[in-house]
Amino acid sequence: AYSTGGNVTINNQSTGSLQVVSSFSNAIGIYGYTADGSVDINNEGDVFAASFYGLADGIFASGTDVDVSNSGDITAISIFGGWAAGIEAQATDLTTVHNEGDISASATYGAAYGIYATGGDVTIANSGNVEAQGYYATGIEAQSTGDVSVDNSGDIVAGSVSTYYNPYTYSTNVSGSAIATGINAESNGEGAAVDVTNSGDISAVSYFGGAGISAISSGQYGTASVTNSGNIYASQYAKYGYGAYGIVTSADGDSSIDNSGTIDVVSAGVAEGATALAFAGDASVVNSGDITVYSSAALGYSATGITAFAANGNASVDNSGSVDASAKYWASAVTATAQGDVTVDNSGSLYADGDKYAFGVYALSNAGDVMVHNEDGGEIGFYSYYGRGWGVFAYAGQGDVHVTNDGAISGYAYGQSAGVFGLAGYG
């Protein structure tokens, strides 16, 4: 359905299937477009779209305001092409996508998206299972100049890596996804709020860089938050890649993560579990779940369970769960750094195993105070095979350092070892 200046409505209530195959052009199952107006698509049937040498979309919608509702199963395959999306929705104002069906999108080359949505404001609610396979593989992609809201309760699989040993070159060949992301939500609008809520299981596997959930608000005063109760797995194969990240939030304003699920990260380079970055606001991470991160790189790479960084504000971490960080070089269960105050509260378990450096808690402030409390029942442990280890390492350049231990701190290091190390430059 196409209009040059009016509204477009497509309502498919058939329980049958739509199938479209193109040999040398694009393949789109349901297409709704208007140059100036709204597009509303409601689909209850199954959609199969396959293209050789072209793009493939199960559902495509473009207009001033776009609303897509789908309960059917969608398959989009681009063979030797550069684009495949189960649902592609683009609007200049408001984009809304509600999906309850299972989606599979694959592209031999280029990008594959389960759900791809852009607009002035973007809202996505997904309860279906989503799989995306391609050189760039993303389960749910939301890009906006305004607010972004993603609520996911379905399972997401993004990317894959396969390896085999070549006996002629005496090397291992790698194929699959270069970059894989379960949920990616971004906005560059001033004051934009990017919020992601996830209760589904997410897997992101690649050989250059992978992230379970990424929420970024780069505009001035923008905020980013992620609330997760699902299971997240992220892995990255190449040593010189971008790293593997369970959850990342980054904002000009406040940046926050609330995790009660399981995060498992394996990387040949940098490994990060839950990372909150704020450049003009505050960064905070609350964890009551299990976080395990591992980096196999031997030199210069790190594994960090929880990171809270505030370039100009305050940073805080509240952990009641279990965090385990292991690395061949630098391992930290909690890293909290800020220009302002830094606060770390632990009533759970924190453990770091780093061959060169191991930190149960690494807390640093340039101009504010550092406050670390290991509560009654809290456990902090560290192990460094041939390096240095600290249960709590707390440093304040200008402010005061307060460390209170009501729990247990234990560890071993071949070199320097301390249960609590506190230093205040001028406080």
Tab-separated table of C-alpha atoms in Angstrom:
chain	number	residue	atom	x	y	z
A	1	ALA	CA	0.000	0.000	0.000
A	2	TYR	CA	1.416	3.342	-1.103
A	3	SER	CA	0.307	6.957	-0.766
A	4	THR	CA	1.879	10.234	-1.825
A	5	GLY	CA	0.136	12.282	0.848
A	6	GLY	CA	-2.474	10.335	2.812
A	7	ASN	CA	-2.608	7.648	5.452
A	8	VAL	CA	-1.921	3.965	4.832
A	9	THR	CA	-3.568	1.067	6.660
A	10	ILE	CA	-2.850	-2.633	6.119
A	11	ASN	CA	-4.763	-5.208	8.124
A	12	ASN	CA	-3.898	-8.845	7.467
A	13	GLN	CA	-5.962	-11.149	9.668
A	14	SER	CA	-5.303	-14.244	7.618
A	15	THR	CA	-3.825	-17.169	9.519
A	16	GLY	CA	-2.168	-18.321	6.310
A	17	SER	CA	1.214	-17.195	5.046
A	18	LEU	CA	2.601	-14.555	2.695
A	19	GLN	CA	5.599	-15.674	0.648
A	20	VAL	CA	7.737	-13.547	-1.656
A	21	VAL	CA	10.981	-14.542	-3.387
A	22	SER	CA	13.135	-12.381	-5.660
A	23	SER	CA	16.119	-13.535	-7.670
A	24	PHE	CA	17.885	-10.225	-8.364
A	25	SER	CA	15.839	-7.559	-6.566
A	26	ASN	CA	14.310	-6.824	-3.160
A	27	ALA	CA	11.783	-9.038	-1.396
A	28	ILE	CA	9.246	-7.470	1.002
A	29	GLY	CA	6.323	-9.346	2.490
A	30	ILE	CA	4.179	-6.383	3.611
A	31	TYR	CA	4.974	-2.855	2.389
A	32	GLY	CA	3.363	0.330	3.698
A	33	TYR	CA	4.623	3.763	2.665
A	34	THR	CA	3.375	7.338	2.665
A	35	ALA	CA	5.237	10.534	1.908
A	36	ASP	CA	3.122	12.560	4.365
A	37	GLY	CA	0.831	10.672	6.717
A	38	SER	CA	0.617	7.730	9.056
A	39	VAL	CA	1.187	4.047	8.366
A	40	ASP	CA	-0.621	1.414	10.429
A	41	ILE	CA	0.108	-2.261	9.814
A	42	ASN	CA	-1.539	-5.097	11.695
A	43	ASN	CA	-0.402	-8.588	10.706
A	44	GLU	CA	-1.532	-11.906	12.158
A	45	GLY	CA	-0.226	-14.269	9.479
A	46	ASP	CA	3.198	-15.737	8.786
A	47	VAL	CA	5.516	-13.884	6.417
A	48	PHE	CA	8.403	-15.352	4.395
A	49	ALA	CA	10.627	-13.027	2.329
A	50	ALA	CA	13.782	-14.200	0.540
A	51	SER	CA	16.005	-12.305	-1.864
A	52	PHE	CA	19.035	-13.292	-3.900
A	53	TYR	CA	21.376	-10.278	-4.277
A	54	GLY	CA	18.826	-7.840	-2.776
A	55	LEU	CA	17.391	-6.813	0.592
A	56	ALA	CA	14.698	-8.771	2.401
A	57	ASP	CA	12.080	-7.330	4.783
A	58	GLY	CA	9.254	-9.230	6.346
A	59	ILE	CA	7.351	-6.008	7.101
A	60	PHE	CA	8.367	-2.523	5.931
A	61	ALA	CA	6.635	0.683	7.075
A	62	SER	CA	7.611	4.322	6.472
A	63	GLY	CA	5.691	7.540	7.163
A	64	THR	CA	5.251	10.495	9.481
A	65	ASP	CA	3.907	8.220	12.227
A	66	VAL	CA	4.296	4.454	12.022
A	67	ASP	CA	2.571	1.742	14.052
A	68	VAL	CA	3.354	-1.924	13.372
A	69	SER	CA	1.650	-4.740	15.267
A	70	ASN	CA	2.620	-8.313	14.463
A	71	SER	CA	1.647	-11.690	15.907
A	72	GLY	CA	2.714	-13.906	12.994
A	73	ASP	CA	6.066	-15.602	12.472
A	74	ILE	CA	8.426	-13.720	10.158
A	75	THR	CA	11.415	-15.010	8.180
A	76	ALA	CA	13.607	-12.632	6.158
A	77	ILE	CA	16.574	-13.994	4.218
A	78	SER	CA	19.027	-12.005	2.109
A	79	ILE	CA	21.289	-14.402	0.202
A	80	PHE	CA	24.401	-12.665	-1.129
A	81	GLY	CA	22.694	-9.387	-0.169
A	82	GLY	CA	23.497	-6.756	2.419
A	83	TRP	CA	20.271	-6.316	4.411
A	84	ALA	CA	17.614	-8.408	6.107
A	85	ALA	CA	15.048	-7.304	8.685
A	86	GLY	CA	12.047	-9.056	10.135
A	87	ILE	CA	10.323	-5.733	10.835
A	88	GLU	CA	11.626	-2.402	9.503
A	89	ALA	CA	9.701	0.650	10.724
A	90	GLN	CA	10.782	4.247	10.056
A	91	ALA	CA	8.979	7.504	10.901
A	92	THR	CA	9.844	11.163	11.138
A	93	ASP	CA	7.779	11.499	14.346
A	94	LEU	CA	6.579	8.504	16.366
A	95	THR	CA	7.472	4.875	15.624
A	96	THR	CA	5.749	2.095	17.547
A	97	VAL	CA	6.399	-1.624	17.099
A	98	HIS	CA	4.560	-4.357	18.974
A	99	ASN	CA	5.645	-7.897	18.187
A	100	GLU	CA	4.415	-11.199	19.582
A	101	GLY	CA	5.573	-13.503	16.788
A	102	ASP	CA	8.878	-15.281	16.252
A	103	ILE	CA	11.301	-13.486	13.925
A	104	SER	CA	14.308	-14.829	12.013
A	105	ALA	CA	16.476	-12.513	9.893
A	106	SER	CA	19.666	-13.491	8.102
A	107	ALA	CA	21.984	-11.813	5.604
A	108	THR	CA	24.937	-13.484	3.953
A	109	TYR	CA	26.760	-10.149	3.819
A	110	GLY	CA	25.984	-6.904	5.608
A	111	ALA	CA	23.407	-6.381	8.353
A	112	ALA	CA	20.629	-8.505	9.788
A	113	TYR	CA	18.022	-7.158	12.218
A	114	GLY	CA	15.144	-8.880	13.906
A	115	ILE	CA	13.425	-5.525	14.532
A	116	TYR	CA	14.756	-2.251	13.108
A	117	ALA	CA	12.979	0.972	14.132
A	118	THR	CA	13.886	4.648	13.701
A	119	GLY	CA	11.968	7.842	14.399
A	120	GLY	CA	11.566	11.039	16.380
A	121	ASP	CA	10.438	8.865	19.317
A	122	VAL	CA	10.654	5.067	19.231
A	123	THR	CA	8.745	2.534	21.322
A	124	ILE	CA	9.247	-1.223	20.927
A	125	ALA	CA	7.499	-3.985	22.856
A	126	ASN	CA	8.607	-7.508	21.982
A	127	SER	CA	7.513	-10.829	23.463
A	128	GLY	CA	8.457	-13.051	20.524
A	129	ASN	CA	11.672	-14.974	20.000
A	130	VAL	CA	14.111	-13.143	17.718
A	131	GLU	CA	17.174	-14.411	15.851
A	132	ALA	CA	19.495	-12.320	13.689
A	133	GLN	CA	22.432	-13.770	11.755
A	134	GLY	CA	24.758	-11.717	9.576
A	135	TYR	CA	28.106	-9.973	9.405
A	136	TYR	CA	26.439	-7.322	11.582
A	137	ALA	CA	23.750	-9.030	13.652
A	138	THR	CA	21.293	-7.192	15.926
A	139	GLY	CA	18.198	-8.610	17.553
A	140	ILE	CA	16.435	-5.286	18.237
A	141	GLU	CA	17.710	-1.946	16.892
A	142	ALA	CA	16.093	1.367	17.956
A	143	GLN	CA	17.463	4.716	16.756
A	144	SER	CA	15.870	8.061	17.549
A	145	THR	CA	16.303	11.804	17.791
A	146	GLY	CA	13.982	11.748	20.813
A	147	ASP	CA	13.047	9.237	23.489
A	148	VAL	CA	13.542	5.481	23.100
A	149	SER	CA	11.712	2.786	25.030
A	150	VAL	CA	12.364	-0.932	24.515
A	151	ASP	CA	10.542	-3.582	26.548
A	152	ASN	CA	11.622	-7.129	25.711
A	153	SER	CA	10.418	-10.383	27.234
A	154	GLY	CA	11.308	-12.688	24.342
A	155	ASP	CA	14.512	-14.629	23.781
A	156	ILE	CA	17.076	-13.036	21.457
A	157	VAL	CA	19.940	-14.714	19.597
A	158	ALA	CA	22.291	-12.380	17.725
A	159	GLY	CA	25.329	-13.539	15.792
A	160	SER	CA	27.442	-16.662	15.730
A	161	VAL	CA	31.061	-17.723	15.283
A	162	SER	CA	32.403	-20.893	13.698
A	163	THR	CA	36.046	-21.961	13.601
A	164	TYR	CA	37.995	-24.715	11.910
A	165	TYR	CA	41.655	-25.585	11.734
A	166	ASN	CA	43.305	-25.288	8.320
A	167	PRO	CA	46.039	-27.951	8.075
A	168	TYR	CA	47.567	-26.294	4.996
A	169	THR	CA	48.180	-22.914	6.654
A	170	TYR	CA	48.515	-24.245	10.225
A	171	SER	CA	46.009	-21.658	11.397
A	172	THR	CA	42.426	-21.411	12.597
A	173	ASN	CA	39.901	-19.878	10.219
A	174	VAL	CA	37.031	-17.893	11.681
A	175	SER	CA	33.678	-17.075	10.104
A	176	GLY	CA	30.370	-15.700	11.299
A	177	SER	CA	29.375	-12.341	12.751
A	178	ALA	CA	31.853	-9.493	13.154
A	179	ILE	CA	29.597	-7.466	15.479
A	180	ALA	CA	26.618	-8.837	17.413
A	181	THR	CA	24.195	-7.012	19.705
A	182	GLY	CA	21.095	-8.346	21.404
A	183	ILE	CA	19.382	-4.973	21.959
A	184	ASN	CA	20.810	-1.663	20.764
A	185	ALA	CA	18.921	1.535	21.690
A	186	GLU	CA	20.345	4.934	20.730
A	187	SER	CA	19.301	8.587	20.672
A	188	ASN	CA	21.210	11.774	19.885
A	189	GLY	CA	18.414	14.138	20.933
A	190	GLU	CA	18.818	16.809	23.584
A	191	GLY	CA	17.348	15.617	26.882
A	192	ALA	CA	16.345	12.278	25.363
A	193	ALA	CA	15.608	9.337	27.653
A	194	VAL	CA	16.742	5.894	26.447
A	195	ASP	CA	15.188	3.138	28.553
A	196	VAL	CA	15.502	-0.632	28.068
A	197	THR	CA	13.692	-3.254	30.129
A	198	ASN	CA	14.553	-6.902	29.526
A	199	SER	CA	13.280	-10.123	31.063
A	200	GLY	CA	14.184	-12.458	28.191
A	201	ASP	CA	17.315	-14.490	27.523
A	202	ILE	CA	19.853	-12.785	25.231
A	203	SER	CA	22.873	-14.238	23.444
A	204	ALA	CA	25.316	-12.084	21.446
A	205	VAL	CA	28.235	-13.925	19.814
A	206	SER	CA	30.800	-12.435	17.425
A	207	TYR	CA	34.490	-12.386	16.620
A	208	PHE	CA	35.152	-8.605	16.787
A	209	GLY	CA	32.713	-7.283	19.397
A	210	GLY	CA	29.511	-8.261	21.155
A	211	ALA	CA	27.034	-6.733	23.608
A	212	GLY	CA	23.923	-8.144	25.213
A	213	ILE	CA	22.227	-4.769	25.767
A	214	SER	CA	23.496	-1.328	24.766
A	215	ALA	CA	21.638	1.899	25.661
A	216	ILE	CA	23.193	5.184	24.511
A	217	SER	CA	21.892	8.745	24.856
A	218	SER	CA	24.553	11.009	23.350
A	219	GLY	CA	22.593	14.273	23.198
A	220	GLN	CA	23.072	17.000	25.778
A	221	TYR	CA	21.366	16.162	29.107
A	222	GLY	CA	20.284	12.771	27.741
A	223	THR	CA	19.810	9.824	30.109
A	224	ALA	CA	20.201	6.062	29.638
A	225	SER	CA	18.923	3.224	31.813
A	226	VAL	CA	18.657	-0.571	31.616
A	227	THR	CA	16.623	-2.821	33.890
A	228	ASN	CA	17.418	-6.499	33.380
A	229	SER	CA	16.030	-9.636	34.975
A	230	GLY	CA	16.888	-12.015	32.131
A	231	ASN	CA	19.924	-14.136	31.323
A	232	ILE	CA	22.560	-12.460	29.123
A	233	TYR	CA	25.503	-14.106	27.380
A	234	ALA	CA	28.056	-12.122	25.347
A	235	SER	CA	31.251	-13.406	23.767
A	236	GLN	CA	33.929	-12.087	21.442
A	237	TYR	CA	36.607	-14.168	19.711
A	238	ALA	CA	39.370	-11.846	18.458
A	239	LYS	CA	42.062	-10.559	20.795
A	240	TYR	CA	42.260	-7.206	18.999
A	241	GLY	CA	38.495	-6.736	18.701
A	242	TYR	CA	36.171	-4.337	20.491
A	243	GLY	CA	35.536	-6.594	23.483
A	244	ALA	CA	32.460	-8.281	24.929
A	245	TYR	CA	29.920	-6.509	27.127
A	246	GLY	CA	26.909	-7.787	29.014
A	247	ILE	CA	25.104	-4.457	29.581
A	248	VAL	CA	26.361	-0.986	28.623
A	249	THR	CA	24.696	2.358	29.307
A	250	SER	CA	26.261	5.626	28.174
A	251	ALA	CA	24.780	9.112	28.525
A	252	ASP	CA	25.654	12.765	28.693
A	253	GLY	CA	23.408	12.939	31.777
A	254	ASP	CA	22.606	10.156	34.225
A	255	SER	CA	23.448	6.555	33.326
A	256	SER	CA	22.105	3.601	35.313
A	257	ILE	CA	21.812	-0.198	35.373
A	258	ASP	CA	19.586	-2.334	37.609
A	259	ASN	CA	20.377	-6.019	37.162
A	260	SER	CA	18.734	-8.957	38.888
A	261	GLY	CA	19.447	-11.487	36.145
A	262	THR	CA	22.484	-13.477	35.094
A	263	ILE	CA	25.275	-11.927	33.015
A	264	ASP	CA	27.994	-14.141	31.527
A	265	VAL	CA	30.761	-12.578	29.401
A	266	VAL	CA	33.667	-14.344	27.683
A	267	SER	CA	36.216	-12.405	25.636
A	268	ALA	CA	39.601	-12.796	23.990
A	269	GLY	CA	40.053	-9.077	24.744
A	270	VAL	CA	38.182	-6.746	27.095
A	271	ALA	CA	35.349	-8.301	29.127
A	272	GLU	CA	32.762	-6.122	30.909
A	273	GLY	CA	29.691	-7.312	32.808
A	274	ALA	CA	27.577	-4.248	33.686
A	275	THR	CA	29.024	-0.871	32.634
A	276	ALA	CA	27.411	2.529	33.283
A	277	LEU	CA	29.131	5.606	31.798
A	278	ALA	CA	28.056	9.206	32.481
A	279	PHE	CA	29.822	12.286	31.158
A	280	ALA	CA	27.946	15.177	32.794
A	281	GLY	CA	25.650	13.301	35.178
A	282	ASP	CA	25.825	10.454	37.673
A	283	ALA	CA	26.583	6.783	37.000
A	284	SER	CA	25.000	4.036	39.094
A	285	VAL	CA	24.809	0.237	39.052
A	286	VAL	CA	22.558	-1.846	41.294
A	287	ASN	CA	23.153	-5.586	41.088
A	288	SER	CA	21.341	-8.424	42.827
A	289	GLY	CA	22.060	-11.042	40.158
A	290	ASP	CA	25.042	-13.154	39.145
A	291	ILE	CA	27.763	-11.623	36.972
A	292	THR	CA	30.685	-13.645	35.593
A	293	VAL	CA	33.296	-12.152	33.249
A	294	TYR	CA	36.422	-13.721	31.773
A	295	SER	CA	39.201	-12.344	29.556
A	296	SER	CA	41.716	-14.742	28.073
A	297	ALA	CA	44.077	-12.069	26.681
A	298	ALA	CA	47.530	-12.268	28.221
A	299	LEU	CA	48.712	-8.657	28.067
A	300	GLY	CA	47.033	-5.319	28.700
A	301	TYR	CA	43.400	-6.495	28.772
A	302	SER	CA	40.949	-6.507	31.631
A	303	ALA	CA	37.866	-8.214	33.006
A	304	THR	CA	35.523	-6.075	35.099
A	305	GLY	CA	32.309	-7.301	36.657
A	306	ILE	CA	30.712	-3.909	37.412
A	307	THR	CA	31.862	-0.496	36.184
A	308	ALA	CA	30.436	2.898	37.172
A	309	PHE	CA	32.211	5.895	35.626
A	310	ALA	CA	31.194	9.543	35.929
A	311	ALA	CA	33.442	12.040	34.164
A	312	ASN	CA	31.976	15.041	35.996
A	313	GLY	CA	29.410	13.627	38.433
A	314	ASN	CA	29.136	10.947	41.102
A	315	ALA	CA	29.466	7.158	40.774
A	316	SER	CA	27.775	4.511	42.912
A	317	VAL	CA	27.591	0.710	43.045
A	318	ASP	CA	25.244	-1.328	45.251
A	319	ASN	CA	25.854	-5.076	45.044
A	320	SER	CA	23.919	-7.803	46.802
A	321	GLY	CA	24.552	-10.463	44.170
A	322	SER	CA	27.562	-12.473	43.102
A	323	VAL	CA	30.292	-10.974	40.888
A	324	ASP	CA	33.257	-12.978	39.599
A	325	ALA	CA	35.930	-11.444	37.332
A	326	SER	CA	38.870	-13.400	35.884
A	327	ALA	CA	41.613	-12.240	33.525
A	328	LYS	CA	45.126	-13.081	32.453
A	329	TYR	CA	46.146	-9.484	33.188
A	330	TRP	CA	43.788	-7.170	35.154
A	331	ALA	CA	40.645	-8.285	36.989
A	332	SER	CA	38.267	-6.171	39.054
A	333	ALA	CA	34.951	-7.256	40.512
A	334	VAL	CA	33.858	-3.603	40.965
A	335	THR	CA	35.435	-0.493	39.460
A	336	ALA	CA	33.885	2.853	40.449
A	337	THR	CA	35.569	6.093	39.377
A	338	ALA	CA	34.316	9.678	39.262
A	339	GLN	CA	35.193	13.329	39.406
A	340	GLY	CA	32.753	13.634	42.321
A	341	ASP	CA	31.833	11.235	45.112
A	342	VAL	CA	32.268	7.481	44.768
A	343	THR	CA	30.136	5.087	46.823
A	344	VAL	CA	30.345	1.284	46.874
A	345	ASP	CA	28.096	-0.885	49.079
A	346	ASN	CA	28.508	-4.654	49.081
A	347	SER	CA	26.362	-7.198	50.868
A	348	GLY	CA	26.961	-9.975	48.343
A	349	SER	CA	30.041	-11.696	46.957
A	350	LEU	CA	32.851	-9.984	45.000
A	351	TYR	CA	35.813	-11.960	43.657
A	352	ALA	CA	38.661	-11.026	41.313
A	353	ASP	CA	41.270	-13.363	39.810
A	354	GLY	CA	43.915	-11.473	37.839
A	355	ASP	CA	47.321	-12.863	36.987
A	356	LYS	CA	48.909	-9.400	37.184
A	357	TYR	CA	46.392	-7.279	39.126
A	358	ALA	CA	43.327	-8.283	41.129
A	359	PHE	CA	40.866	-5.891	42.805
A	360	GLY	CA	37.778	-6.854	44.746
A	361	VAL	CA	36.790	-3.167	44.758
A	362	TYR	CA	38.643	-0.421	42.902
A	363	ALA	CA	37.241	2.988	43.923
A	364	LEU	CA	38.751	6.311	42.832
A	365	SER	CA	37.653	9.948	42.979
A	366	ASN	CA	39.483	12.979	41.675
A	367	ALA	CA	37.701	15.703	43.633
A	368	GLY	CA	35.088	14.019	45.849
A	369	ASP	CA	34.966	11.528	48.693
A	370	VAL	CA	35.343	7.751	48.425
A	371	MET	CA	33.059	5.620	50.609
A	372	VAL	CA	33.232	1.813	50.587
A	373	HIS	CA	31.150	-0.389	52.885
A	374	ASN	CA	31.448	-4.157	52.977
A	375	GLU	CA	28.364	-5.016	54.979
A	376	ASP	CA	27.730	-7.838	57.424
A	377	GLY	CA	27.545	-10.978	55.301
A	378	GLY	CA	29.445	-9.371	52.435
A	379	GLU	CA	32.419	-11.267	51.035
A	380	ILE	CA	35.326	-9.806	49.063
A	381	GLY	CA	38.060	-12.047	47.687
A	382	PHE	CA	41.025	-11.742	45.324
A	383	TYR	CA	43.787	-13.874	43.822
A	384	SER	CA	46.843	-12.924	41.764
A	385	TYR	CA	49.116	-15.717	40.619
A	386	TYR	CA	52.233	-13.599	40.072
A	387	GLY	CA	51.106	-10.003	40.597
A	388	ARG	CA	49.368	-7.800	43.157
A	389	GLY	CA	45.985	-8.008	44.828
A	390	TRP	CA	43.698	-5.867	46.994
A	391	GLY	CA	40.352	-6.531	48.620
A	392	VAL	CA	39.481	-2.820	48.601
A	393	PHE	CA	41.623	-0.221	46.855
A	394	ALA	CA	40.299	3.282	47.638
A	395	TYR	CA	41.885	6.549	46.536
A	396	ALA	CA	40.698	10.160	46.735
A	397	GLY	CA	42.742	12.914	45.107
A	398	GLN	CA	41.114	15.853	46.919
A	399	GLY	CA	38.481	14.394	49.276
A	400	ASP	CA	38.297	11.883	52.093
A	401	VAL	CA	38.442	8.085	52.067
A	402	HIS	CA	36.052	6.048	54.250
A	403	VAL	CA	36.247	2.242	54.250
A	404	THR	CA	34.061	0.199	56.589
A	405	ASN	CA	34.310	-3.585	56.737
A	406	ASP	CA	31.662	-5.571	58.608
A	407	GLY	CA	32.045	-8.655	56.417
A	408	ALA	CA	34.897	-10.852	55.227
A	409	ILE	CA	37.888	-9.896	53.068
A	410	SER	CA	40.465	-12.484	52.028
A	411	GLY	CA	42.947	-13.034	49.249
A	412	TYR	CA	46.374	-13.978	47.994
A	413	ALA	CA	48.890	-12.289	45.737
A	414	TYR	CA	52.433	-13.239	44.847
A	415	GLY	CA	53.540	-9.602	45.163
A	416	GLN	CA	51.882	-6.890	47.219
A	417	SER	CA	48.689	-7.937	49.011
A	418	ALA	CA	46.298	-5.914	51.176
A	419	GLY	CA	42.831	-6.473	52.535
A	420	VAL	CA	42.143	-2.711	52.519
A	421	PHE	CA	44.339	-0.057	50.939
A	422	GLY	CA	43.206	3.533	51.448
A	423	LEU	CA	44.929	6.730	50.346
A	424	ALA	CA	43.748	10.327	50.451
A	425	GLY	CA	45.967	12.786	48.613
A	426	TYR	CA	44.781	15.908	50.450
A	427	GLY	CA	41.825	14.709	52.531
